PDB file of C-alpha atoms in Angstrom:
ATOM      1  CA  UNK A  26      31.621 -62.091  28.735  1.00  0.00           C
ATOM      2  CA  UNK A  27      29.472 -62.056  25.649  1.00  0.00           C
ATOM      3  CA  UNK A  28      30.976 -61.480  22.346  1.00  0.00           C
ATOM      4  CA  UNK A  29      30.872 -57.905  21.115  1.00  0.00           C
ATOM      5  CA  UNK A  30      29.742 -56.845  17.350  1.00  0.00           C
ATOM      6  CA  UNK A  31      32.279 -55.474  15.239  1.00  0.00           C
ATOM      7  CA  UNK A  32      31.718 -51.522  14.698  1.00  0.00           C
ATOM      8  CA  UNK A  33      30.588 -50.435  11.346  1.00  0.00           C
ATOM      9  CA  UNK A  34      29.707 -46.739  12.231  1.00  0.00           C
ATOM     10  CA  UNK A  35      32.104 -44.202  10.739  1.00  0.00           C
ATOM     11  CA  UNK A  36      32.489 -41.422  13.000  1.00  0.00           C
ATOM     12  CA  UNK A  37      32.692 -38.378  10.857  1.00  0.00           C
ATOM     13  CA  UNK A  38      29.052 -39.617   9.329  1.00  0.00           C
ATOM     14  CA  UNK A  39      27.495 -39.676  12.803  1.00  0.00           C
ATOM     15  CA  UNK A  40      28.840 -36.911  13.912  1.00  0.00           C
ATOM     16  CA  UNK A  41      27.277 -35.298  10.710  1.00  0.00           C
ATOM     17  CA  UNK A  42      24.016 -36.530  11.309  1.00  0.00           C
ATOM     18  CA  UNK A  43      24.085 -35.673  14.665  1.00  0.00           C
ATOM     19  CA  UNK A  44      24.501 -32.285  14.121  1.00  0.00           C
ATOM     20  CA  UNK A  45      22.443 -31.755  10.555  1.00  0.00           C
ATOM     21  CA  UNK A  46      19.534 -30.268  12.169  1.00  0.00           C
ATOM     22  CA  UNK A  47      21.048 -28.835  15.402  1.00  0.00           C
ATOM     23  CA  UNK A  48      19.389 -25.655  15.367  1.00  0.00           C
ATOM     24  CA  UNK A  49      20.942 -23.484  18.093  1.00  0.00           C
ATOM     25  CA  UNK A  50      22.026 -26.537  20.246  1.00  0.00           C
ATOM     26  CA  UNK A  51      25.228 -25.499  22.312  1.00  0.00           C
ATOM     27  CA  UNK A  52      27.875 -28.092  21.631  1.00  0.00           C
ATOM     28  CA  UNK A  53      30.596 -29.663  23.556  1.00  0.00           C
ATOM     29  CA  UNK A  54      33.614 -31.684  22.321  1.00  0.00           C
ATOM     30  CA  UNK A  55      35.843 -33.752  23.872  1.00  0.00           C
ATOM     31  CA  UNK A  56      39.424 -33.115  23.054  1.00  0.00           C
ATOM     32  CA  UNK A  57      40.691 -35.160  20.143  1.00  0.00           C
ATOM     33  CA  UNK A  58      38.789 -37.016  17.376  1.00  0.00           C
ATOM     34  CA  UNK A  59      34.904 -35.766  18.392  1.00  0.00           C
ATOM     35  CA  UNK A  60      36.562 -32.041  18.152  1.00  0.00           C
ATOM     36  CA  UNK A  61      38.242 -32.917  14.608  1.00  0.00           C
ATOM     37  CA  UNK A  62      35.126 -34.541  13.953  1.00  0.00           C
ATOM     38  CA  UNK A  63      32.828 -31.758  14.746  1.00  0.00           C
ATOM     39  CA  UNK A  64      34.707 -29.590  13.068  1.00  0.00           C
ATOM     40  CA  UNK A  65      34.664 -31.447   9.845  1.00  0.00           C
ATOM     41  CA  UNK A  66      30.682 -31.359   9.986  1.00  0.00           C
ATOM     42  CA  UNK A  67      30.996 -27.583   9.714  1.00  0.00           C
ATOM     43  CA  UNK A  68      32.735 -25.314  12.349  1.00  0.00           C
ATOM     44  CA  UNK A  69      30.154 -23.145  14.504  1.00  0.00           C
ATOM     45  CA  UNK A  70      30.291 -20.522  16.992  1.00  0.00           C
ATOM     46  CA  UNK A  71      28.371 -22.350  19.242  1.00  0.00           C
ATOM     47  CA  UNK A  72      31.015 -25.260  19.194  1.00  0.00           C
ATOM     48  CA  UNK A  73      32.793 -25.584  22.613  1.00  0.00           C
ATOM     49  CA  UNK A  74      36.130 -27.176  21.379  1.00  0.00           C
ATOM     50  CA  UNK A  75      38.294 -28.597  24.308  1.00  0.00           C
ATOM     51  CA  UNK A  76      41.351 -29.006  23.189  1.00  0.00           C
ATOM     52  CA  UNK A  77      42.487 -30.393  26.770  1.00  0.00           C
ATOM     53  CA  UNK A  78      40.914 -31.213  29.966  1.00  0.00           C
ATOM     54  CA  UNK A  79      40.647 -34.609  29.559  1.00  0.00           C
ATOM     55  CA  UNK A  80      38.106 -35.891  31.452  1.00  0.00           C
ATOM     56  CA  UNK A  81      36.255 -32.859  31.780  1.00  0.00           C
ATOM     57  CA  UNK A  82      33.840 -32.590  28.851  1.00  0.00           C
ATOM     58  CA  UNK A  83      30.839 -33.962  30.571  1.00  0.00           C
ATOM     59  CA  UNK A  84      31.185 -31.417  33.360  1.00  0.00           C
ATOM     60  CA  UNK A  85      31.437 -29.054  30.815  1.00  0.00           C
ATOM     61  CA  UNK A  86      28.171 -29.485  29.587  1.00  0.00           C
ATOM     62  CA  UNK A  87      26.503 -29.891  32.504  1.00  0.00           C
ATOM     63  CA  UNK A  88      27.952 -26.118  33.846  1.00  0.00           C
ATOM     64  CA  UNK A  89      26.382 -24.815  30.389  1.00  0.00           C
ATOM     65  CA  UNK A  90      22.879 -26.533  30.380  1.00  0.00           C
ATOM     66  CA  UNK A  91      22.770 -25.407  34.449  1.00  0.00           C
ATOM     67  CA  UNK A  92      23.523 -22.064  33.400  1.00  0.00           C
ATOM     68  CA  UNK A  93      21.345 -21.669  29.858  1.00  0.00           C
ATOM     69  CA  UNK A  94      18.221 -23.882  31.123  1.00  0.00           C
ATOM     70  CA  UNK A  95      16.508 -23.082  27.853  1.00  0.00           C
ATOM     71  CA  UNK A  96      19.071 -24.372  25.523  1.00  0.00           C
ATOM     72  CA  UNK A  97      19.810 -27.800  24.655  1.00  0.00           C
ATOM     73  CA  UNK A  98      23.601 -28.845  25.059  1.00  0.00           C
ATOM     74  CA  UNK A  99      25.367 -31.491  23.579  1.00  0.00           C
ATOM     75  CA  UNK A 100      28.367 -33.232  24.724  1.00  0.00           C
ATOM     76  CA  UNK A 101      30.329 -35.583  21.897  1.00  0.00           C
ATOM     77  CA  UNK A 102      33.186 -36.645  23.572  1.00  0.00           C
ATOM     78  CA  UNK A 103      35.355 -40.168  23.261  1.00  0.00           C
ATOM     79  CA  UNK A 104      35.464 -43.173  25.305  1.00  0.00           C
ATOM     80  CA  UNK A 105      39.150 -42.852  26.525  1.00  0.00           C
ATOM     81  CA  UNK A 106      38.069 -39.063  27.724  1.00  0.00           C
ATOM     82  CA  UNK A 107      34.321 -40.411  29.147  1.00  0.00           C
ATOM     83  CA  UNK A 108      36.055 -43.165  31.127  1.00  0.00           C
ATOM     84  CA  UNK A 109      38.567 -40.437  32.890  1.00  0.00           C
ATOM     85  CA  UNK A 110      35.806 -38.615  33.653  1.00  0.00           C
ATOM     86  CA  UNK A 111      32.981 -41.535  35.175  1.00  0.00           C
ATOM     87  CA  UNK A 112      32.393 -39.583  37.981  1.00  0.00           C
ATOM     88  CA  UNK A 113      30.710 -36.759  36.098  1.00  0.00           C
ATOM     89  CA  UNK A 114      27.627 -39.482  35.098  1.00  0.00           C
ATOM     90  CA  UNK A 115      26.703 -39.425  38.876  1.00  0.00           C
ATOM     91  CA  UNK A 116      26.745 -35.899  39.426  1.00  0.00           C
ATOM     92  CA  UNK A 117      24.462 -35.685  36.070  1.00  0.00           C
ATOM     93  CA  UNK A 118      22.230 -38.106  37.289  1.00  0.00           C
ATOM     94  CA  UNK A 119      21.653 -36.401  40.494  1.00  0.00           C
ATOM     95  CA  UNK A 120      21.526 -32.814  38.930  1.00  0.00           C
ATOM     96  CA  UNK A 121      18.882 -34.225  36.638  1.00  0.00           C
ATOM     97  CA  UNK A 122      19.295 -31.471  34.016  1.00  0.00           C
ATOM     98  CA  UNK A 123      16.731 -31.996  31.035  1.00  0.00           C
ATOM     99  CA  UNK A 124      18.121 -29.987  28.516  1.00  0.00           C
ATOM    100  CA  UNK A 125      21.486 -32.375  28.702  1.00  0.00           C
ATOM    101  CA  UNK A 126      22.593 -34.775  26.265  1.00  0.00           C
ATOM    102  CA  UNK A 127      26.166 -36.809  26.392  1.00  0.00           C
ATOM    103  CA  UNK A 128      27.001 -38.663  23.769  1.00  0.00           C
ATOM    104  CA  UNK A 129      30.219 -41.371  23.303  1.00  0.00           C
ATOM    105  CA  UNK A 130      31.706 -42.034  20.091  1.00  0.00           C
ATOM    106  CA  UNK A 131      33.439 -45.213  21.426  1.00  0.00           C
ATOM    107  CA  UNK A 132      35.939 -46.767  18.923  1.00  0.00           C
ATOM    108  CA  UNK A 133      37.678 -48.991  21.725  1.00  0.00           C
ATOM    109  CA  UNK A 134      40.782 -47.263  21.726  1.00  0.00           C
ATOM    110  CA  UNK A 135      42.939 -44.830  23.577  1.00  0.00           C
ATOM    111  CA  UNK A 136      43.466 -42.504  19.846  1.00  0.00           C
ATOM    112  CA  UNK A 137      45.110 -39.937  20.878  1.00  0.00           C
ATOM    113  CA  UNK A 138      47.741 -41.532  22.524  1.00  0.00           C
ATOM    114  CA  UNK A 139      48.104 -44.839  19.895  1.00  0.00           C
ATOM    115  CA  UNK A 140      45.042 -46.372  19.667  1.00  0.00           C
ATOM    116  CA  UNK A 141      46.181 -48.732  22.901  1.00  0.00           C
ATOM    117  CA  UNK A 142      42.851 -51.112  23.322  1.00  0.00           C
ATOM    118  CA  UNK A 143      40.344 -49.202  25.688  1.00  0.00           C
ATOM    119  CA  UNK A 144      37.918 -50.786  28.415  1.00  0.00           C
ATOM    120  CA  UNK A 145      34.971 -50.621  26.497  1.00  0.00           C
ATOM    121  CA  UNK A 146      36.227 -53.169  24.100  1.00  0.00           C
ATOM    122  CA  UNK A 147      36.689 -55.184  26.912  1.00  0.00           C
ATOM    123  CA  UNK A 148      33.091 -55.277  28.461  1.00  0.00           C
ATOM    124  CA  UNK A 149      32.954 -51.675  30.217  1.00  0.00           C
ATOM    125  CA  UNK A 150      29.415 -50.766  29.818  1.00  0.00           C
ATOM    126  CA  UNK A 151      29.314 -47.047  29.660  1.00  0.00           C
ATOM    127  CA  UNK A 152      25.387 -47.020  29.113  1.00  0.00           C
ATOM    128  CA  UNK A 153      24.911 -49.552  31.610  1.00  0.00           C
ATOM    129  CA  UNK A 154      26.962 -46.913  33.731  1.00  0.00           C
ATOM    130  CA  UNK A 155      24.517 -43.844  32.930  1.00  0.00           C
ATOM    131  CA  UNK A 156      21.370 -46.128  33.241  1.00  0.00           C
ATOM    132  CA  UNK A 157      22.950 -47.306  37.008  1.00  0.00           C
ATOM    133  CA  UNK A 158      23.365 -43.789  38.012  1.00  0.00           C
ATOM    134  CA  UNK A 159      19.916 -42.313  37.140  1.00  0.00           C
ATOM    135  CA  UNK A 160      20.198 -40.897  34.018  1.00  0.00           C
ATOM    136  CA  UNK A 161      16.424 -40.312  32.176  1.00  0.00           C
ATOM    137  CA  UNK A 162      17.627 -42.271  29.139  1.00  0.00           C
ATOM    138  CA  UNK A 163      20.899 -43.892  28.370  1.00  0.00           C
ATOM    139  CA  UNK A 164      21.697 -46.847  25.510  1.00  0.00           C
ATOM    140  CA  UNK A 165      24.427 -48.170  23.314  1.00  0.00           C
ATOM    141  CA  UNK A 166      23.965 -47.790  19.445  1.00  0.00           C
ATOM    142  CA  UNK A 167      25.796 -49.616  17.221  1.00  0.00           C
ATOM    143  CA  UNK A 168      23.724 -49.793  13.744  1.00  0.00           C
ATOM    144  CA  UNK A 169      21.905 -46.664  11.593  1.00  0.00           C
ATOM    145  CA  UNK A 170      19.118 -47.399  12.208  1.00  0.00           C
ATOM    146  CA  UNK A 171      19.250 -46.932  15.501  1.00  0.00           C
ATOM    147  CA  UNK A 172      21.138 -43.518  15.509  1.00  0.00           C
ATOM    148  CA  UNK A 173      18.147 -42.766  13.461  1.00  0.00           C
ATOM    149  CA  UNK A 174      15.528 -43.603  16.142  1.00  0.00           C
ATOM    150  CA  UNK A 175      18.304 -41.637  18.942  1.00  0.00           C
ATOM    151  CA  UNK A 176      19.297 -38.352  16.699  1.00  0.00           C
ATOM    152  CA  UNK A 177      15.456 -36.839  17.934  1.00  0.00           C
ATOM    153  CA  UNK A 178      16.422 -37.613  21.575  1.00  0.00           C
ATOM    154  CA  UNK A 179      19.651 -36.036  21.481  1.00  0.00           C
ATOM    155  CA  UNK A 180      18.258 -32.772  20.786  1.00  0.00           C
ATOM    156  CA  UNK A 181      14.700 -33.081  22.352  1.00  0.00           C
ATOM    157  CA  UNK A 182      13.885 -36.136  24.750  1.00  0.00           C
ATOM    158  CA  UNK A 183      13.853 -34.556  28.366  1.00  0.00           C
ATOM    159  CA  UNK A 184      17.178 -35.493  29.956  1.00  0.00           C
ATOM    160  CA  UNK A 185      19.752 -36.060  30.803  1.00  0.00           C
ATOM    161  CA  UNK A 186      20.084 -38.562  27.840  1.00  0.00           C
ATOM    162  CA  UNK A 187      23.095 -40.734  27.770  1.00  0.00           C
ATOM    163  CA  UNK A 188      24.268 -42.929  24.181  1.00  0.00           C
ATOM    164  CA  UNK A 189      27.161 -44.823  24.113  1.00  0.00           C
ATOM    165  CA  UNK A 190      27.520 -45.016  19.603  1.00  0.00           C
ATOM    166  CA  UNK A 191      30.184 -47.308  18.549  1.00  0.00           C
ATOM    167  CA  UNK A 192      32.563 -46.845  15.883  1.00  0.00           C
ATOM    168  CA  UNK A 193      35.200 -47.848  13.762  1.00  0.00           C
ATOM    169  CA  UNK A 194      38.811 -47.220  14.047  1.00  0.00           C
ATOM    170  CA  UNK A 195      39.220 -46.178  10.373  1.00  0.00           C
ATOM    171  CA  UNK A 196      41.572 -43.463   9.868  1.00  0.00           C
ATOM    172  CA  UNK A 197      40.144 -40.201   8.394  1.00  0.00           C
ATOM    173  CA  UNK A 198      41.888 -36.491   7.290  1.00  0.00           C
ATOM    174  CA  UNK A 199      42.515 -34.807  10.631  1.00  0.00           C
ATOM    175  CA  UNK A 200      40.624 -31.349  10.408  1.00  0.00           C
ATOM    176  CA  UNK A 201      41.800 -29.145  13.237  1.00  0.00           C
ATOM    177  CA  UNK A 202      39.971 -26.186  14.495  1.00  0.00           C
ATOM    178  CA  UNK A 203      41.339 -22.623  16.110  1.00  0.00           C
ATOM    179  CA  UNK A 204      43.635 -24.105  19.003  1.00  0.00           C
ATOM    180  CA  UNK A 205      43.865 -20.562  20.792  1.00  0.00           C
ATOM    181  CA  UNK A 206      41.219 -21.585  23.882  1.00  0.00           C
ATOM    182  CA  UNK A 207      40.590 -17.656  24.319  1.00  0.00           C
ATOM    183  CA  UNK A 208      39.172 -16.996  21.210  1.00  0.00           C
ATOM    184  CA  UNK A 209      37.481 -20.117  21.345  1.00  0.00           C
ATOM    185  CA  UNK A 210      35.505 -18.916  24.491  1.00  0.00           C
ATOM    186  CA  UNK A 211      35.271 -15.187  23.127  1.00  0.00           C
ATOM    187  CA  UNK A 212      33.566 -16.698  20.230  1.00  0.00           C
ATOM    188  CA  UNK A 213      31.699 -18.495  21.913  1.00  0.00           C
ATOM    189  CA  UNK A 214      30.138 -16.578  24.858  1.00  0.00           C
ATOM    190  CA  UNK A 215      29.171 -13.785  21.993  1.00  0.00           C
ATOM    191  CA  UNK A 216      27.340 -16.121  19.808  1.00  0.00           C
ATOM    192  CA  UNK A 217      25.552 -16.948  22.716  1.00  0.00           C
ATOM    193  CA  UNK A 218      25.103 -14.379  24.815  1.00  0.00           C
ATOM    194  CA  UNK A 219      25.803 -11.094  22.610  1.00  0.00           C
ATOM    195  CA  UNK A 220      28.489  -8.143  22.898  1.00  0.00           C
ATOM    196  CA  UNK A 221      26.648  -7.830  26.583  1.00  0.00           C
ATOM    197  CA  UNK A 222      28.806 -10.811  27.301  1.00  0.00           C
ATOM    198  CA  UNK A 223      31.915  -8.229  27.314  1.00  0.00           C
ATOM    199  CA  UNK A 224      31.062  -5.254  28.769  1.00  0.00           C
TER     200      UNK A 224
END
């Protein structure tokens, strides 16, 4: 098994790039750090927090950019969560939904449940896993200048567009978003649909 680099991305600064120039981009987070994360960059009513589900944030996305065909979605989700929920990637692939972006920030570890060492820092290829079942584009980015070159794709390249960003494990100030799921979705489902969406 070759050796694997040592992560120097910091996650709250990619998230922050990531979503710098979002635009009206639907977003999706996995439950845990991408959700602190996310909301550290600057909460949003078009942020999809899942504060459980694990597993399930891939699916997620793929119900919204189905449903809203002209709007990009994002999912930022973590390793441990992606690698609960593998089976989504196929069901992606086969779907074939341009407007779909899922992106891992994969420090390695289990965090949420004590940073226990995860697959992917053992070899799993989750790329290699998105490129084997079809998906349009699908890497692994582990330097800035790369997540440079990737940030356009996220939010334009025809998709679906898989990255697989590693990151450290360095501790940062947890931020924590509402926690109440319905308000969450109210929120959300009026930013992007209107009042319509209620009556």
């Amino acid at each position: 098994m070759p050796q694997q680099k040592k992560p120097v991305l910091e996650r709250r600064d990619v998230m922050a790039a990531i979503l710098k120039d979002r635009g009206d981009t639907l977003l999706v987070t996995g439950l845990g750090s991408p959700t602190y994360d996310a909301y550290a960059a600057g909460d949003h009513p078009l942020n999809f927090y899942l504060w459980g589900a694990m597993g399930g944030a891939a699916m997620t996305g793929l119900g919204l950019a189905l449903a809203q065909p002209k709007r990009r979605v994002l999912v930022i989700t973590g390793d441990g969560e992606m690698l609960m929920g593998l089976g989504s990637l196929a069901t992606i692939a086969v779907e074939k939904p341009k407007n779909l972006s899922i992106i891992v920030l994969d420090n390695q570890h289990y965090g949420e449940t004590g940073m226990q060492p995860a697959h992917t820092g053992r070899g799993v290829d989750l790329a290699g896993m998105a490129q084997a079942a079809g998906f349009a584009a699908a890497t692994t980015i582990d330097s800035a200048q790369q997540l440079k070159i990737w940030i356009p794709q996220f939010h334009r390249a025809p998709g679906p567009v898989f990255a697989a960003i590693k990151v450290t494990t360095h501790p940062v100030p947890m931020t924590l978003p509402p926690r109440d799921g319905t308000v969450i979705r109210h929120r959300f489902r009026e930013a992007l649909l209107g009042r319509k969406a209620f009556d």
